[in-house]
Amino acid sequence: MDTDKWFSKLLEDPGNDLVRKAMDEGQIPIGYSCSYVPDVMLSVDGLFPVRMRAPGVAGTELADNYLSSVICSYTRSLLEFGLDGRYDFLQGWVFAASCDHLRRLYDNLEYLRRPGFSRILDVPHKTGKAAIDWYTEELQLLAKSLTDHFGCNLGAAALTKAIREHNAFNAILKAIGEHRRSDHPSITGTEYHRLVIAAGASPKKTLIPILEKIREDLPTRAPLPPYRARLLFVGGHLDDPGYIGIIESEGGLVVGDRLCTGSYPGLQPIPETGDPVAALAKYYLTKTSCPRMMEAFNERAEDIVSLAREYRADGVVIQIMKFCDTWGVEAASFFSHIREAGIPVLRLERDYRLGGEGQLRTRIQAFIESMGK
Amino acid sequence: MLKKYFGGCDVGSTTGKAVILDENGKMIAGSIIPSEIDPEITARKALEKACTSAPGVGDTENLSYLIGTGYGRNEVPFANENISEISCHAMGAFWCDPSIKTIVDIGGQDMKAIAVADDGSVREFAMNDKCAAGTGRFFEAMSRIFRMDLDEFSKLSLSARKTIPVTSQCSVFAETEVISLLAKRNPPADIAAGIQNAVGKRCFTLLKRVGLKPRLTVTGGCAKNPGLLMELKRLFQIDIVPLTVDPQLIGALGAAILASGKGSLR
């Protein structure tokens, strides 16, 4: 089996074959859209999470009727898919009020296309004790509403089990990603990103055997052909591996990432002891490291510099979605911070849908050339 | 011993350009042709035209090293390699005048600001978005509304007595706006000044991103637009250095210079 093709196929449709199969077996898919949503809580007792994407979206004619012109194209594309019925298979969704755009998505979906179960989490903008306590309570309410609606068991034992399985799964993904650190990596950033996105788009358990096989095979896989530069790829939501594919086709191998939909900060282990809801609240609130947080500005920028050094990246590419206020503002300070650290950096703006390929290629090629590579 | 020749081929969206250098680094030929639908055909035709007019070359087969650049650079299979037009414009302008530190390149469908390092490489660059507003395509559309050819339209704003602002950034909306202004019998030269002003402001935004260091030059097909050059000079408050080579050929020239650097090592 050509695993790369198989994973590509999985990403073509939000309700992919694995999702349909799990549904046929009686499992319940719940959509979510942001890293602040504790997907672990949607992986308990017959539920499974589906990170919402809009693969292949061609236009947003329906959504444009409801959203203002300054709403980002990710939000717009999700609403489009919601309105034209491509998310009808979901039996519920959980959003996070992480930015105003996603709040508008929730409002509109709630009004226009509400599924059986719908909830939005109130996410504090700080990570101190009071905020964690608040978020713990918010997650307790989520657990209660899931239990009330679906009759599933979200007790402490069930949640602890789900955390353990989540950590075990992420450990496999992380181990695969570690191969990118090598001087001669045997996995591209594109292939790796495809695995990570597939993990969010499918019932995780079904992917374990194939991911285990990839992990086993990687040490003996031939190194990739020569490339021109090692890059760290930074940004918020990006679920199209094709974008990284274009960068890599110009000779910039993506050896590390800091993406909401990537390996860092998302694949760190969650504590498996103590009160699971409190552990989840603390983990998701403090580890997500989103520019929406009104603190730790320097730490977030420094994190990127440290990652670039850790992965021995020759340069950093920051990509932001147009009209994303949170990333748009903070990317400017990231840019100067990274440059002051002596690391070449390129900032790219993009739409959710991959377009303008020629210009993207020119920018990447010129960036690599300007590094003298 | 046979002489060595080096080629640069800039396959743009609107025109294809080729430049040939001899082994002494002298530019011996340059060509500009309208782009074909197929970039490979554009490249072949531009190169054939340049090679035919280059004394001693005659055929593209006689080039020791060829570098492709421009939006169609990946479609020049007979080139030894391809390099982005950003690096090529930097090198081409630097070769003409090493004191150039900043370039505005305005081509058929995009616009770039380039900060040049002391060795002719790219220090920093910024590029417009995928929209073609403020590029050659935009000027072509505008000239059609004025029922003029491009050359005539490019000079129209030079006789303006005032600038009538054209507020729309989008080519399609700007067209509608300009038609309305003309219908109200506003002087065409004053509207043309507004169009040049709108494009100049787009350049200004890009230049701010890379930092404007003297000396500044303008390259690409739109560098032949005197109305735009006058507006850029007024907006930037800085002289625009004219180059010794046709500014539309600078990308191809840069590619040929980089080709001579690589080809001489062979």
XYZ file of C-alpha atoms in Angstrom:
639
model
C 0.000 0.000 0.000
C 1.218 3.499 -0.828
C 0.736 5.027 2.619
C 1.324 8.579 1.431
C -1.521 8.246 -1.094
C -3.707 6.560 1.481
C -3.222 9.440 3.916
C -3.796 11.995 1.135
C -7.116 10.332 0.339
C -8.123 10.498 4.001
C -7.719 14.264 3.891
C -9.896 14.816 0.833
C -13.215 14.699 2.670
C -14.116 15.683 6.265
C -16.257 12.562 6.521
C -13.542 10.195 5.327
C -13.781 6.383 5.121
C -12.458 5.879 8.654
C -14.985 8.335 10.056
C -17.838 6.585 8.204
C -16.648 3.172 9.342
C -16.514 4.280 12.972
C -20.015 5.724 12.626
C -21.260 2.436 11.170
C -19.863 0.786 14.287
C -21.972 3.102 16.429
C -19.355 5.677 17.390
C -20.314 9.337 17.577
C -18.294 12.016 15.732
C -18.000 15.421 17.416
C -16.489 18.337 15.501
C -14.143 20.909 16.989
C -12.085 23.726 15.561
C -9.399 25.020 17.879
C -6.524 23.678 19.985
C -8.142 25.034 23.155
C -10.896 22.432 22.793
C -9.805 19.376 24.823
C -10.188 16.735 22.127
C -9.391 14.128 24.813
C -12.829 14.775 26.325
C -14.362 13.982 22.955
C -12.524 10.640 22.830
C -14.414 8.977 25.670
C -16.987 6.185 25.724
C -18.006 5.985 22.067
C -17.322 9.599 21.142
C -14.553 10.576 18.750
C -13.312 14.059 17.773
C -13.019 15.374 14.199
C -10.972 18.530 13.760
C -13.015 20.609 11.347
C -11.479 21.437 7.985
C -12.799 22.447 4.591
C -10.605 20.514 2.145
C -11.005 21.535 -1.477
C -13.253 24.487 -0.688
C -13.736 26.332 -3.969
C -15.656 29.414 -2.884
C -17.557 30.721 0.115
C -20.664 32.130 -1.561
C -23.053 30.862 1.118
C -20.914 31.916 4.078
C -20.266 35.356 2.596
C -23.921 36.186 3.173
C -23.455 35.864 6.916
C -19.891 36.958 7.659
C -18.318 40.377 7.307
C -15.492 40.846 4.820
C -12.840 40.958 7.549
C -13.504 37.449 8.841
C -10.692 35.012 8.023
C -11.078 32.488 5.237
C -10.746 29.492 7.589
C -13.854 30.550 9.502
C -15.577 31.389 6.230
C -14.713 27.994 4.713
C -15.959 26.065 7.756
C -19.263 27.938 7.655
C -19.525 27.202 3.922
C -19.063 23.474 4.560
C -21.538 23.667 7.444
C -24.134 25.388 5.277
C -23.815 23.141 2.263
C -24.288 20.064 4.396
C -20.791 18.612 4.393
C -20.748 18.546 8.192
C -24.188 17.026 8.558
C -22.577 13.740 9.604
C -21.385 15.311 12.867
C -23.629 14.674 15.837
C -22.332 17.669 17.693
C -19.603 20.246 17.848
C -17.557 22.034 20.457
C -16.010 25.387 19.677
C -13.770 27.644 21.715
C -14.309 31.377 21.976
C -10.629 31.741 21.212
C -11.092 34.578 18.727
C -13.955 36.734 17.494
C -13.977 35.006 14.134
C -14.610 31.568 15.592
C -17.275 33.068 17.839
C -19.054 34.331 14.723
C -18.743 30.858 13.231
C -20.402 29.361 16.293
C -23.146 32.023 16.331
C -24.004 31.451 12.695
C -23.899 27.678 12.840
C -25.980 27.732 16.004
C -28.573 29.837 14.237
C -28.460 28.222 10.804
C -27.451 24.594 11.177
C -27.443 23.498 14.787
C -26.683 19.799 15.311
C -28.030 17.822 18.255
C -25.198 18.928 20.506
C -23.519 22.326 20.366
C -21.282 24.095 22.822
C -18.735 26.906 22.935
C -16.065 27.085 25.622
C -15.198 30.344 27.286
C -11.390 30.478 27.244
C -9.632 32.966 29.581
C -6.901 35.197 28.148
C -4.513 34.391 30.995
C -3.082 31.221 32.467
C -2.837 31.947 36.202
C -4.519 29.908 38.930
C -7.824 31.778 38.706
C -7.928 31.197 34.930
C -7.146 27.505 35.312
C -9.858 27.162 37.969
C -12.261 28.911 35.630
C -11.367 26.642 32.730
C -11.622 23.554 34.953
C -15.175 24.558 35.743
C -15.855 25.200 32.061
C -14.638 21.689 31.221
C -16.676 20.164 34.052
C -19.746 21.771 32.473
C -18.717 20.388 29.095
C -18.376 16.909 30.604
C -21.788 17.191 32.208
C -23.476 18.369 29.030
C -21.858 15.556 26.990
C -23.013 13.035 29.581
C -26.515 14.479 29.686
C -26.848 14.542 25.912
C -25.121 11.354 24.796
C -25.430 9.334 28.004
C -21.717 8.599 27.921
C -19.467 8.158 30.927
C -16.994 11.003 31.429
C -16.058 10.007 34.950
C -12.531 10.326 36.336
C -11.513 6.774 35.394
C -12.785 7.110 31.822
C -11.040 10.444 31.355
C -7.767 9.186 32.814
C -7.907 6.257 30.385
C -8.553 8.660 27.511
C -5.587 10.817 28.567
C -3.362 7.745 28.690
C -4.448 6.680 25.185
C -4.039 10.232 23.907
C -0.486 10.404 25.276
C 0.392 7.006 23.822
C -0.922 8.030 20.402
C 0.874 11.364 20.455
C 4.094 9.621 21.515
C 4.004 7.649 18.254
C 3.413 10.792 16.171
C 6.102 12.645 18.063
C 8.611 9.829 17.580
C 7.976 9.915 13.832
C 8.473 13.685 13.830
C 11.769 13.370 15.694
C 13.288 11.860 12.554
C 13.152 15.339 11.033
C 15.899 16.415 13.435
C 18.454 14.221 11.721
C 21.158 15.753 9.529
C 19.779 13.580 6.747
C 16.051 13.263 7.439
C 14.117 10.427 5.862
C 10.699 12.065 6.168
C 9.577 15.314 4.601
C 7.648 17.993 6.431
C 4.813 17.426 3.962
C 4.485 13.733 4.736
C 4.704 14.381 8.454
C 2.091 17.116 8.357
C -0.205 14.767 6.461
C 0.032 12.260 9.312
C -0.665 14.905 11.957
C -3.685 16.284 10.089
C -5.010 12.783 9.419
C -4.774 12.119 13.156
C -7.107 15.034 13.819
C -9.439 14.133 10.978
C -9.965 10.439 11.789
C -10.704 8.199 14.773
C -7.190 7.939 16.226
C -7.342 4.282 17.218
C -7.767 3.225 13.589
C -4.493 4.895 12.647
C -2.306 3.304 15.309
C -1.203 0.191 13.324
C -0.162 2.148 10.237
C 1.607 4.849 12.268
C 3.442 2.169 14.272
C 4.582 0.633 11.009
C 5.872 4.004 9.763
C 7.723 4.512 13.051
C 9.321 1.072 12.761
C 10.296 1.551 9.125
C 11.713 5.060 9.368
C 15.154 4.167 10.781
C 15.827 1.989 7.740
C 14.252 4.306 5.182
C 16.667 5.957 2.716
C 17.490 9.586 3.472
C 15.749 12.211 1.375
C 17.474 13.616 -1.721
C 19.657 16.682 -1.049
C 17.794 19.846 -0.130
C 18.926 23.471 -0.006
C 17.856 24.654 3.430
C 16.305 23.416 6.674
C 13.262 25.419 7.688
C 11.138 25.833 10.787
C 7.516 26.431 9.852
C 5.461 28.645 12.150
C 1.831 29.742 12.287
C -1.668 29.039 13.536
C -4.135 26.802 11.765
C -2.846 25.116 8.596
C -4.410 21.839 7.540
C -3.247 21.547 3.926
C 0.019 19.620 3.596
C 0.142 20.850 -0.012
C 1.288 24.248 1.264
C 4.356 22.686 2.866
C 4.736 20.606 -0.304
C 5.252 23.753 -2.363
C 7.876 25.041 0.066
C 9.700 21.726 -0.031
C 9.570 21.508 -3.815
C 11.678 24.686 -3.836
C 14.323 22.967 -1.735
C 13.325 24.191 1.730
C 12.873 21.090 3.866
C 10.497 21.722 6.761
C 12.294 19.987 9.620
C 10.248 21.431 12.447
C 6.980 23.199 13.036
C 5.161 25.347 15.515
C 1.566 25.165 14.336
C -1.808 24.840 16.067
C -2.218 21.879 13.728
C 1.320 20.535 14.017
C 3.740 18.765 16.289
C 4.533 21.637 18.628
C 3.054 22.627 21.020
C 0.278 20.058 20.484
C 1.979 16.710 21.068
C 3.243 17.145 24.614
C 2.071 14.631 27.220
C -0.816 15.445 29.572
C -0.323 14.480 33.265
C -2.004 11.141 33.905
C -2.395 11.499 37.662
C -4.687 13.595 39.828
C -8.023 15.079 38.825
C -8.219 14.550 35.051
C -10.464 17.545 34.369
C -8.108 19.875 36.237
C -5.142 18.323 34.405
C -6.862 18.855 31.049
C -7.795 22.446 31.888
C -4.237 23.265 32.884
C -2.723 21.499 29.908
C -4.915 23.002 27.206
C -4.858 26.487 28.706
C -1.127 26.693 29.298
C 0.361 24.576 26.490
C -1.587 25.867 23.518
C 0.523 29.014 23.523
C -1.713 31.059 21.234
C -1.015 34.750 20.518
C -4.549 35.459 21.791
C -3.173 35.159 25.337
C -2.519 38.497 27.001
C 0.757 37.438 28.566
C 3.998 35.574 27.820
C 4.661 37.517 24.598
C 8.425 37.128 24.879
C 8.197 33.490 25.859
C 6.222 32.684 22.717
C 8.774 34.464 20.522
C 11.678 32.869 22.384
C 10.035 29.466 21.952
C 10.315 29.854 18.184
C 13.979 30.858 18.371
C 14.708 27.861 20.630
C 12.891 25.501 18.271
C 14.818 26.880 15.280
C 18.087 26.201 17.098
C 16.957 22.816 18.364
C 16.063 21.683 14.832
C 19.131 23.435 13.354
C 16.898 25.386 11.007
C 18.622 27.703 8.532
C 15.568 29.933 8.493
C 12.048 30.406 9.803
C 8.919 30.769 7.683
C 5.972 32.387 9.450
C 2.644 31.980 7.682
C -0.468 33.790 8.782
C -4.011 33.700 7.542
C -5.218 37.015 6.139
C -7.515 38.853 8.558
C -6.323 36.750 11.508
C -5.918 39.542 14.041
C -4.213 37.516 16.728
C -1.509 36.011 14.545
C -1.300 39.077 12.312
C -0.291 41.310 15.191
C 2.024 38.921 16.974
C 3.760 37.776 13.780
C 5.227 41.276 13.504
C 6.981 40.955 16.866
C 7.950 37.334 16.132
C 9.554 38.565 12.925
C 11.796 41.108 14.645
C 12.580 38.784 17.551
C 13.715 35.990 15.231
C 15.710 38.362 13.067
C 17.411 39.909 16.101
C 18.423 36.377 17.082
C 20.321 36.228 13.776
C 17.985 33.769 12.091
C 16.677 34.556 8.568
C 12.910 34.836 8.581
C 10.187 35.094 5.951
C 6.612 36.139 6.619
C 3.868 34.880 4.325
C 0.203 35.799 4.231
C -2.215 33.280 2.857
C -5.838 32.388 2.372
C -7.222 29.166 3.793
C -7.526 27.766 0.307
C -4.191 27.166 -1.365
C -3.823 29.661 -4.214
C -1.219 31.942 -5.789
C 1.185 29.031 -6.043
C 3.545 30.823 -8.436
C 4.046 33.754 -6.100
C 4.521 31.449 -3.122
C 7.224 29.587 -5.037
C 8.970 32.854 -5.948
C 8.935 34.039 -2.344
C 10.316 30.767 -0.999
C 12.972 30.460 -3.695
C 14.092 34.061 -3.190
C 14.191 33.519 0.593
C 16.396 30.455 0.220
C 18.621 32.302 -2.257
C 18.902 35.277 0.094
C 20.259 32.884 2.738
C 23.026 32.036 0.259
C 21.749 28.458 -0.106
C 39.577 27.838 -28.283
C 35.860 28.489 -28.617
C 34.426 31.551 -26.952
C 31.983 31.113 -24.095
C 28.568 32.761 -23.995
C 26.099 32.946 -21.136
C 22.355 33.413 -21.271
C 19.595 34.645 -19.003
C 15.960 34.127 -19.893
C 13.192 35.918 -18.005
C 9.838 34.341 -18.793
C 7.347 36.941 -17.615
C 3.568 36.950 -17.659
C 3.386 39.583 -20.378
C 6.779 39.463 -22.122
C 9.679 37.075 -22.488
C 13.168 38.556 -22.258
C 16.611 37.136 -22.993
C 20.118 38.538 -22.543
C 23.423 37.114 -23.791
C 26.801 37.946 -22.225
C 30.169 37.097 -23.683
C 32.999 35.647 -21.634
C 34.245 39.150 -20.777
C 30.931 39.937 -19.143
C 29.861 42.233 -21.934
C 26.178 42.272 -22.852
C 26.096 41.437 -26.533
C 22.379 40.925 -27.130
C 18.967 41.352 -25.569
C 15.457 40.563 -26.747
C 11.901 41.267 -25.656
C 8.926 39.423 -27.129
C 5.243 39.178 -26.144
C 4.586 36.083 -24.020
C 2.980 33.039 -25.595
C 0.485 30.906 -23.699
C 3.144 28.219 -23.210
C 6.106 29.586 -21.191
C 8.474 27.125 -22.846
C 7.658 28.534 -26.294
C 8.106 32.085 -24.951
C 11.533 31.137 -23.623
C 12.587 29.489 -26.887
C 11.480 32.435 -28.996
C 13.095 35.070 -26.756
C 16.358 33.128 -26.670
C 16.399 32.450 -30.394
C 15.866 36.139 -31.073
C 18.703 37.147 -28.741
C 21.080 34.446 -29.996
C 20.427 35.308 -33.639
C 21.305 38.935 -33.022
C 24.358 38.134 -30.862
C 27.545 38.126 -32.961
C 29.178 34.725 -32.865
C 26.376 32.919 -31.009
C 23.691 32.205 -33.607
C 22.084 29.283 -31.794
C 20.969 28.604 -28.209
C 23.041 25.403 -28.329
C 26.151 27.585 -28.205
C 25.378 28.973 -24.756
C 27.736 27.589 -22.103
C 25.298 28.160 -19.272
C 21.691 29.344 -19.215
C 19.602 30.454 -16.249
C 15.828 30.792 -16.395
C 13.930 33.268 -14.255
C 10.509 34.918 -14.084
C 7.151 33.340 -13.349
C 7.674 30.689 -16.053
C 11.198 29.783 -14.923
C 10.243 26.236 -14.007
C 9.042 25.666 -17.566
C 12.394 26.263 -19.277
C 13.608 22.661 -19.512
C 16.690 23.559 -21.552
C 18.024 25.953 -18.870
C 20.831 24.686 -16.629
C 18.973 25.963 -13.586
C 16.461 28.539 -12.523
C 16.762 31.402 -10.054
C 13.990 33.604 -8.705
C 13.440 36.908 -10.493
C 13.977 38.682 -7.176
C 17.622 37.574 -7.014
C 18.047 38.246 -10.741
C 16.714 41.801 -10.599
C 18.973 42.525 -7.631
C 22.015 41.210 -9.489
C 21.097 42.900 -12.782
C 20.620 46.325 -11.194
C 23.771 45.915 -9.090
C 25.759 45.066 -12.234
C 24.513 48.251 -13.919
C 25.228 50.407 -10.867
C 26.730 48.964 -7.657
C 25.493 51.955 -5.686
C 21.868 50.771 -6.077
C 20.508 49.689 -2.700
C 16.768 49.519 -3.376
C 14.753 48.347 -6.372
C 11.109 48.559 -7.263
C 10.342 45.962 -9.908
C 6.955 46.360 -11.571
C 6.177 43.698 -14.099
C 3.138 42.517 -15.968
C 1.319 40.973 -13.035
C 3.304 41.613 -9.900
C 5.270 44.215 -8.065
C 8.267 43.756 -5.799
C 10.435 45.897 -3.577
C 13.968 44.562 -3.181
C 16.705 45.677 -0.789
C 20.099 44.900 -2.338
C 23.076 43.776 -0.264
C 26.609 45.045 -0.884
C 27.430 42.040 -3.090
C 24.339 42.290 -5.284
C 22.408 39.586 -3.437
C 18.976 40.101 -1.899
C 18.968 41.546 1.608
C 15.183 41.734 1.916
C 12.169 41.676 -0.360
C 8.429 42.243 -0.347
C 5.972 41.265 -3.004
C 2.403 42.292 -3.791
C -0.396 39.852 -3.356
C -1.841 37.698 -6.076
C -3.998 40.597 -7.282
C -2.567 42.407 -10.322
C -3.623 45.893 -9.257
C -0.905 48.430 -9.936
C 1.045 46.331 -12.417
C 1.463 46.245 -16.192
C -1.887 44.504 -16.622
C -3.554 47.327 -14.708
C -1.976 49.974 -16.940
C -3.016 48.038 -20.048
C -6.615 47.961 -18.833
C -6.523 51.676 -18.005
C -5.074 52.659 -21.372
C -7.901 50.801 -23.110
C -10.465 52.913 -21.234
C -8.709 56.058 -22.420
C -8.660 54.641 -25.996
C -4.886 55.086 -26.068
C -1.913 52.829 -26.581
C 0.211 52.111 -23.542
C 2.993 54.561 -24.450
C 0.573 57.405 -24.968
C -1.255 56.660 -21.709
C 2.054 56.454 -19.777
C 2.806 60.066 -20.721
C -0.716 61.410 -20.207
C -0.325 62.352 -16.535
C 2.765 64.478 -17.310
C 0.441 67.247 -18.486
C -1.948 67.010 -15.511
C -2.849 70.221 -13.722
C -4.134 68.412 -10.658
C -4.582 64.856 -9.380
C -8.074 63.392 -9.271
C -7.870 60.568 -6.724
C -8.751 57.060 -7.859
C -9.643 55.349 -4.625
C -10.161 51.767 -5.651
C -7.219 49.385 -5.342
C -8.917 46.670 -7.345
C -8.352 46.731 -11.119
C -11.974 45.906 -11.860
C -13.414 48.540 -9.516
C -10.815 51.108 -10.588
C -11.956 50.603 -14.172
C -15.558 51.393 -13.200
C -14.439 54.423 -11.214
C -12.320 55.787 -14.060
C -15.136 55.311 -16.590
C -17.412 57.368 -14.297
C -14.785 60.094 -13.925
C -14.313 60.285 -17.693
C -18.073 60.372 -18.259
C -18.261 63.415 -15.977
C -15.843 65.122 -18.377
C -12.951 65.404 -15.937
C -9.674 66.116 -17.764
C -8.167 62.744 -18.788
C -4.665 63.865 -17.755
C -5.857 64.617 -14.207
C -7.519 61.211 -13.923
C -4.354 59.590 -15.280
C -2.398 61.393 -12.553
C -4.776 59.830 -10.016
C -4.112 56.386 -11.480
C -0.340 56.876 -11.292
C -0.749 58.127 -7.729
C -2.722 55.022 -6.700
C -0.020 52.735 -8.117
C 2.714 54.837 -6.526
C 1.093 54.396 -3.116
C 1.077 50.629 -3.544
C 4.805 50.769 -4.296
C 5.307 52.941 -1.236
C 3.692 50.307 1.001
C 6.006 47.619 -0.346
C 9.057 49.860 -0.050
C 8.272 50.625 3.579
C 8.436 46.905 4.281
C 11.993 46.530 3.027
C 13.202 50.036 3.927
C 14.040 52.681 1.335
C 17.791 53.208 1.133
C 19.324 55.405 -1.543
C 20.024 54.871 -4.327
C 16.754 53.662 -5.763
C 15.986 52.364 -9.222
C 12.909 50.993 -10.944
C 13.015 47.864 -13.124
C 10.503 45.835 -15.108
C 8.296 46.885 -17.973
C 6.558 49.612 -15.948
C 9.897 51.391 -15.472
C 9.266 52.652 -19.007
C 6.195 54.540 -17.792
C 7.344 58.194 -17.379
C 4.161 59.223 -15.593
C 4.713 56.554 -12.962
C 8.393 57.439 -12.521
C 7.462 61.076 -11.954
C 4.865 60.075 -9.361
C 7.263 57.704 -7.570
C 9.893 60.438 -7.389
C 7.306 62.828 -5.936
C 6.004 60.287 -3.393
C 9.363 58.926 -2.271
C 11.130 62.308 -2.350
C 14.135 60.643 -3.846
C 15.727 60.512 -7.287
C 15.222 57.387 -9.325
C 18.491 56.273 -10.844
C 18.220 55.478 -14.555
C 20.011 52.294 -15.592
C 22.397 51.842 -18.490
C 20.414 48.830 -19.733
C 16.731 48.680 -20.746
C 14.981 48.288 -17.333
C 12.720 45.604 -18.770
C 15.795 43.420 -19.399
C 17.217 43.635 -15.867
C 15.834 40.258 -14.731
C 17.252 38.470 -17.777
C 20.512 40.384 -17.395
C 20.803 39.315 -13.742
C 20.167 35.711 -14.774
C 22.893 35.959 -17.445
C 25.357 37.443 -14.931
C 24.630 34.631 -12.466
C 24.997 32.168 -15.378
C 28.411 33.599 -16.241
C 29.475 33.165 -12.601
C 28.471 29.508 -12.639
C 29.388 28.732 -16.238
C 32.907 30.147 -15.985
C 33.669 27.577 -13.317
C 32.923 24.728 -15.716
